[in-house]
Tab-separated table of C-alpha atoms in Angstrom:
chain	number	residue	atom	x	y	z
A	1	MET	CA	1.172	18.378	5.161
A	2	THR	CA	0.575	14.741	8.060
A	3	ASP	CA	1.579	13.517	10.829
A	4	GLY	CA	0.706	9.634	9.678
A	5	ASN	CA	3.312	6.887	9.908
A	6	ALA	CA	6.375	7.976	8.511
A	7	ILE	CA	8.979	5.497	7.057
A	8	THR	CA	12.744	6.764	6.625
A	9	TRP	CA	14.795	5.574	4.152
A	10	HIS	CA	19.137	5.945	4.645
A	11	ARG	CA	22.587	6.301	3.059
A	12	LEU	CA	20.845	6.943	-0.209
A	13	ASP	CA	23.230	6.947	-3.168
A	14	LEU	CA	22.516	6.981	-6.708
A	15	HIS	CA	22.052	3.678	-6.686
A	16	ARG	CA	20.198	2.705	-3.176
A	17	MET	CA	17.776	5.918	-4.992
A	18	SER	CA	17.823	3.985	-7.750
A	19	VAL	CA	16.678	0.987	-5.599
A	20	PHE	CA	13.737	3.155	-3.640
A	21	ALA	CA	12.064	5.223	-7.079
A	22	ASN	CA	12.027	1.556	-8.294
A	23	ARG	CA	10.032	-0.105	-5.139
A	24	LEU	CA	8.038	3.066	-5.355
A	25	ALA	CA	7.111	2.489	-8.749
A	26	GLY	CA	6.393	-1.191	-8.145
A	27	VAL	CA	3.711	0.407	-4.920
A	28	LEU	CA	2.393	3.177	-7.440
A	29	ALA	CA	1.573	0.532	-9.658
A	30	ASP	CA	-0.410	-1.358	-7.758
A	31	ARG	CA	-2.911	2.206	-6.337
A	32	ARG	CA	-5.394	2.318	-9.300
A	33	GLU	CA	-6.484	5.474	-8.243
A	34	THR	CA	-4.682	8.969	-8.722
A	35	THR	CA	-2.491	9.837	-6.608
A	36	ALA	CA	-0.838	12.330	-5.607
A	37	ILE	CA	2.845	12.463	-4.229
A	38	GLY	CA	4.602	15.841	-2.916
A	39	LEU	CA	8.010	16.100	-2.840
A	40	VAL	CA	10.142	17.639	-0.574
A	41	GLY	CA	13.235	19.671	0.132
A	42	THR	CA	16.159	22.403	-0.080
A	43	LEU	CA	16.846	23.709	-3.137
A	44	GLY	CA	19.566	20.252	-5.150
A	45	ALA	CA	18.049	18.105	-2.475
A	46	GLY	CA	16.930	15.112	-5.435
A	47	LYS	CA	13.467	15.831	-5.961
A	48	THR	CA	13.837	16.315	-10.364
A	49	GLN	CA	16.318	13.661	-9.667
A	50	LEU	CA	13.347	10.565	-7.767
A	51	THR	CA	11.255	11.796	-10.645
A	52	THR	CA	13.972	10.599	-12.912
A	53	LEU	CA	14.452	8.078	-10.977
A	54	ILE	CA	10.209	6.977	-11.637
A	55	ALA	CA	10.132	7.328	-15.005
A	56	ARG	CA	12.347	5.358	-15.738
A	57	SER	CA	10.959	3.166	-14.025
A	58	ILE	CA	8.010	3.288	-16.718
A	59	GLY	CA	10.394	2.758	-19.655
A	60	ILE	CA	10.545	6.445	-20.403
A	61	ALA	CA	14.505	7.806	-20.806
A	62	SER	CA	16.078	9.551	-18.202
A	63	ASP	CA	17.241	12.285	-21.065
A	64	ASP	CA	13.724	12.616	-22.220
A	65	VAL	CA	13.019	13.907	-18.701
A	66	THR	CA	13.117	17.785	-17.312
A	67	SER	CA	13.568	19.923	-14.552
A	68	PRO	CA	9.750	21.549	-14.941
A	69	THR	CA	10.661	24.614	-12.743
A	70	PHE	CA	9.845	27.405	-15.813
A	71	THR	CA	7.150	25.604	-17.406
A	72	LEU	CA	5.848	24.522	-13.863
A	73	ALA	CA	4.040	21.140	-15.958
A	74	GLN	CA	5.905	18.511	-17.544
A	75	HIS	CA	4.064	15.194	-18.739
A	76	TYR	CA	4.963	12.001	-19.822
A	77	ARG	CA	3.763	8.257	-20.476
A	78	GLY	CA	5.575	5.244	-19.893
A	79	PHE	CA	4.457	1.510	-18.825
A	80	ILE	CA	4.247	-0.566	-16.529
A	81	GLY	CA	3.847	-5.524	-16.440
A	82	GLY	CA	3.575	-7.247	-18.857
A	83	ASP	CA	1.521	-9.658	-21.179
A	84	ALA	CA	-0.955	-6.903	-20.437
A	85	PRO	CA	0.402	-3.817	-19.857
A	86	VAL	CA	-0.385	-0.906	-17.893
A	87	THR	CA	-0.085	2.865	-19.258
A	88	VAL	CA	1.281	5.343	-16.842
A	89	ASP	CA	0.967	8.986	-17.315
A	90	LEU	CA	3.112	10.786	-14.557
A	91	HIS	CA	3.010	14.403	-14.141
A	92	HIS	CA	5.737	16.582	-12.973
A	93	VAL	CA	5.032	19.738	-11.461
A	94	ASP	CA	6.817	22.294	-9.753
A	95	ALA	CA	5.649	24.638	-7.346
A	96	TYR	CA	7.637	26.495	-6.217
A	97	ARG	CA	7.303	29.720	-9.210
A	98	ILE	CA	3.402	29.780	-8.348
A	99	ALA	CA	2.604	32.236	-6.448
A	100	ASP	CA	-0.951	31.800	-4.415
A	101	GLU	CA	-3.941	30.427	-4.224
A	102	ASP	CA	-5.411	31.906	-7.273
A	103	GLU	CA	-2.437	30.583	-10.115
A	104	TRP	CA	-2.753	27.885	-8.333
A	105	PHE	CA	-5.441	26.798	-9.991
A	106	GLU	CA	-5.417	28.555	-13.030
A	107	ALA	CA	-2.503	26.468	-13.443
A	108	GLY	CA	-4.980	23.175	-13.866
A	109	MET	CA	-3.714	22.171	-10.409
A	110	GLU	CA	-6.832	20.807	-9.334
A	111	GLU	CA	-8.468	19.194	-12.770
A	112	LEU	CA	-4.945	17.653	-12.901
A	113	LEU	CA	-5.306	16.081	-9.864
A	114	ASP	CA	-8.511	15.013	-10.129
A	115	THR	CA	-8.132	13.138	-13.122
A	116	ALA	CA	-9.262	10.183	-12.969
A	117	ALA	CA	-6.443	6.218	-13.098
A	118	SER	CA	-8.339	3.221	-13.416
A	119	GLU	CA	-7.719	-0.332	-13.226
A	120	ASN	CA	-5.266	-0.462	-16.622
A	121	HIS	CA	-4.377	3.460	-16.946
A	122	ARG	CA	-2.505	4.738	-13.586
A	123	VAL	CA	-1.361	8.576	-12.971
A	124	TRP	CA	0.801	9.755	-10.609
A	125	ILE	CA	1.368	13.238	-10.174
A	126	PHE	CA	4.626	14.128	-8.735
A	127	VAL	CA	4.544	18.237	-7.188
A	128	GLU	CA	7.770	19.674	-5.982
A	129	TRP	CA	7.851	22.170	-3.403
A	130	ALA	CA	3.840	20.758	-2.595
A	131	ASP	CA	4.714	21.706	1.117
A	132	ARG	CA	4.075	25.078	0.220
A	133	PHE	CA	0.215	24.078	-1.093
A	134	ALA	CA	-0.661	21.452	1.211
A	135	ASP	CA	-4.371	22.259	1.612
A	136	TRP	CA	-5.007	22.295	-1.702
A	137	MET	CA	-2.682	18.967	-2.289
A	138	PRO	CA	-5.446	15.574	-1.341
A	139	ASP	CA	-5.915	14.092	2.036
A	140	ASP	CA	-4.054	10.619	1.040
A	141	THR	CA	-0.816	12.617	-0.774
A	142	LEU	CA	2.021	10.367	-0.014
A	143	TRP	CA	4.382	12.498	1.097
A	144	ILE	CA	8.246	12.465	0.205
A	145	ARG	CA	10.998	14.443	2.401
A	146	ILE	CA	14.713	14.814	1.062
A	147	ASP	CA	17.252	15.829	3.301
A	148	TRP	CA	21.307	15.627	3.098
A	149	ASP	CA	22.207	12.693	5.785
A	150	SER	CA	24.522	14.492	7.675
A	151	HIS	CA	24.825	11.029	9.694
A	152	SER	CA	26.267	9.235	7.442
A	153	ALA	CA	28.546	11.758	5.293
A	154	SER	CA	31.760	11.169	5.438
A	155	PRO	CA	34.539	13.983	6.802
A	156	GLY	CA	34.350	16.806	4.485
A	157	ASP	CA	31.321	16.257	2.345
A	158	SER	CA	28.671	19.040	2.507
A	159	PRO	CA	26.096	19.218	1.708
A	160	GLY	CA	24.962	19.396	-2.161
A	161	GLU	CA	27.612	17.770	-3.285
A	162	ASN	CA	25.958	14.534	-5.753
A	163	ASP	CA	27.111	12.195	-3.662
A	164	GLN	CA	26.794	12.729	-0.597
A	165	PRO	CA	24.401	10.515	0.861
A	166	ARG	CA	20.453	11.879	0.972
A	167	ARG	CA	18.238	10.261	3.148
A	168	ILE	CA	13.699	10.206	2.599
A	169	THR	CA	11.242	9.758	3.982
A	170	ILE	CA	7.410	8.687	3.548
A	171	THR	CA	4.771	9.947	5.454
A	172	GLY	CA	1.211	9.471	4.681
A	173	ASN	CA	-2.761	9.319	6.406
A	174	GLU	CA	-2.558	4.573	4.595
A	175	LEU	CA	1.243	4.079	4.359
A	176	PRO	CA	1.477	1.632	1.169
A	177	ALA	CA	3.433	-1.615	1.905
A	178	GLY	CA	6.426	-2.782	0.729
A	179	LEU	CA	8.575	0.560	1.251
A	180	ALA	CA	10.332	-0.014	4.041
A	181	ASP	CA	13.957	0.164	3.894
A	182	ASP	CA	15.502	-3.053	3.837
A	183	GLU	CA	18.980	-1.951	4.116
A	184	SER	CA	18.459	0.680	6.796
A	185	ALA	CA	16.689	0.490	10.366
A	186	SER	CA	13.542	3.650	10.486
């Protein structure tokens, strides 16, 4: 994982997580290269939920998005844009059950990360538990850490409750412009 710059969003309830997802999808839409997103966080922090919201932003129904925990990967095709829509292939991978580097390669991760994007075709690869294989992720991976935001929790809230606020921190060697939070200080 990178020690590069960081952008943090605080107090993310479901609405603000949707705002973040839409902002991230807009930023990713401008990238013509394949983009790997490493999702890091404890069990139940919201990694799959964030991927579902991203998928919804490209026209994929939330009910169609399922956790890749047992299949290792789910693949979706959506679209962005208006008059000349751009195709988006969203790959959602769960690396939790991958035991080692050999299984990483056997699962086809190297080929998936080498998938070509183009002017009218985007490739987004969301990898849950990517920190387990940080050495095998591309150097330009966007790292997204999702944590419980204990600083903005109400008294009596406990981590793991769906309505408890979360904090998202994005790091990378080159953070794309447009991801800053308008509502909370970083």
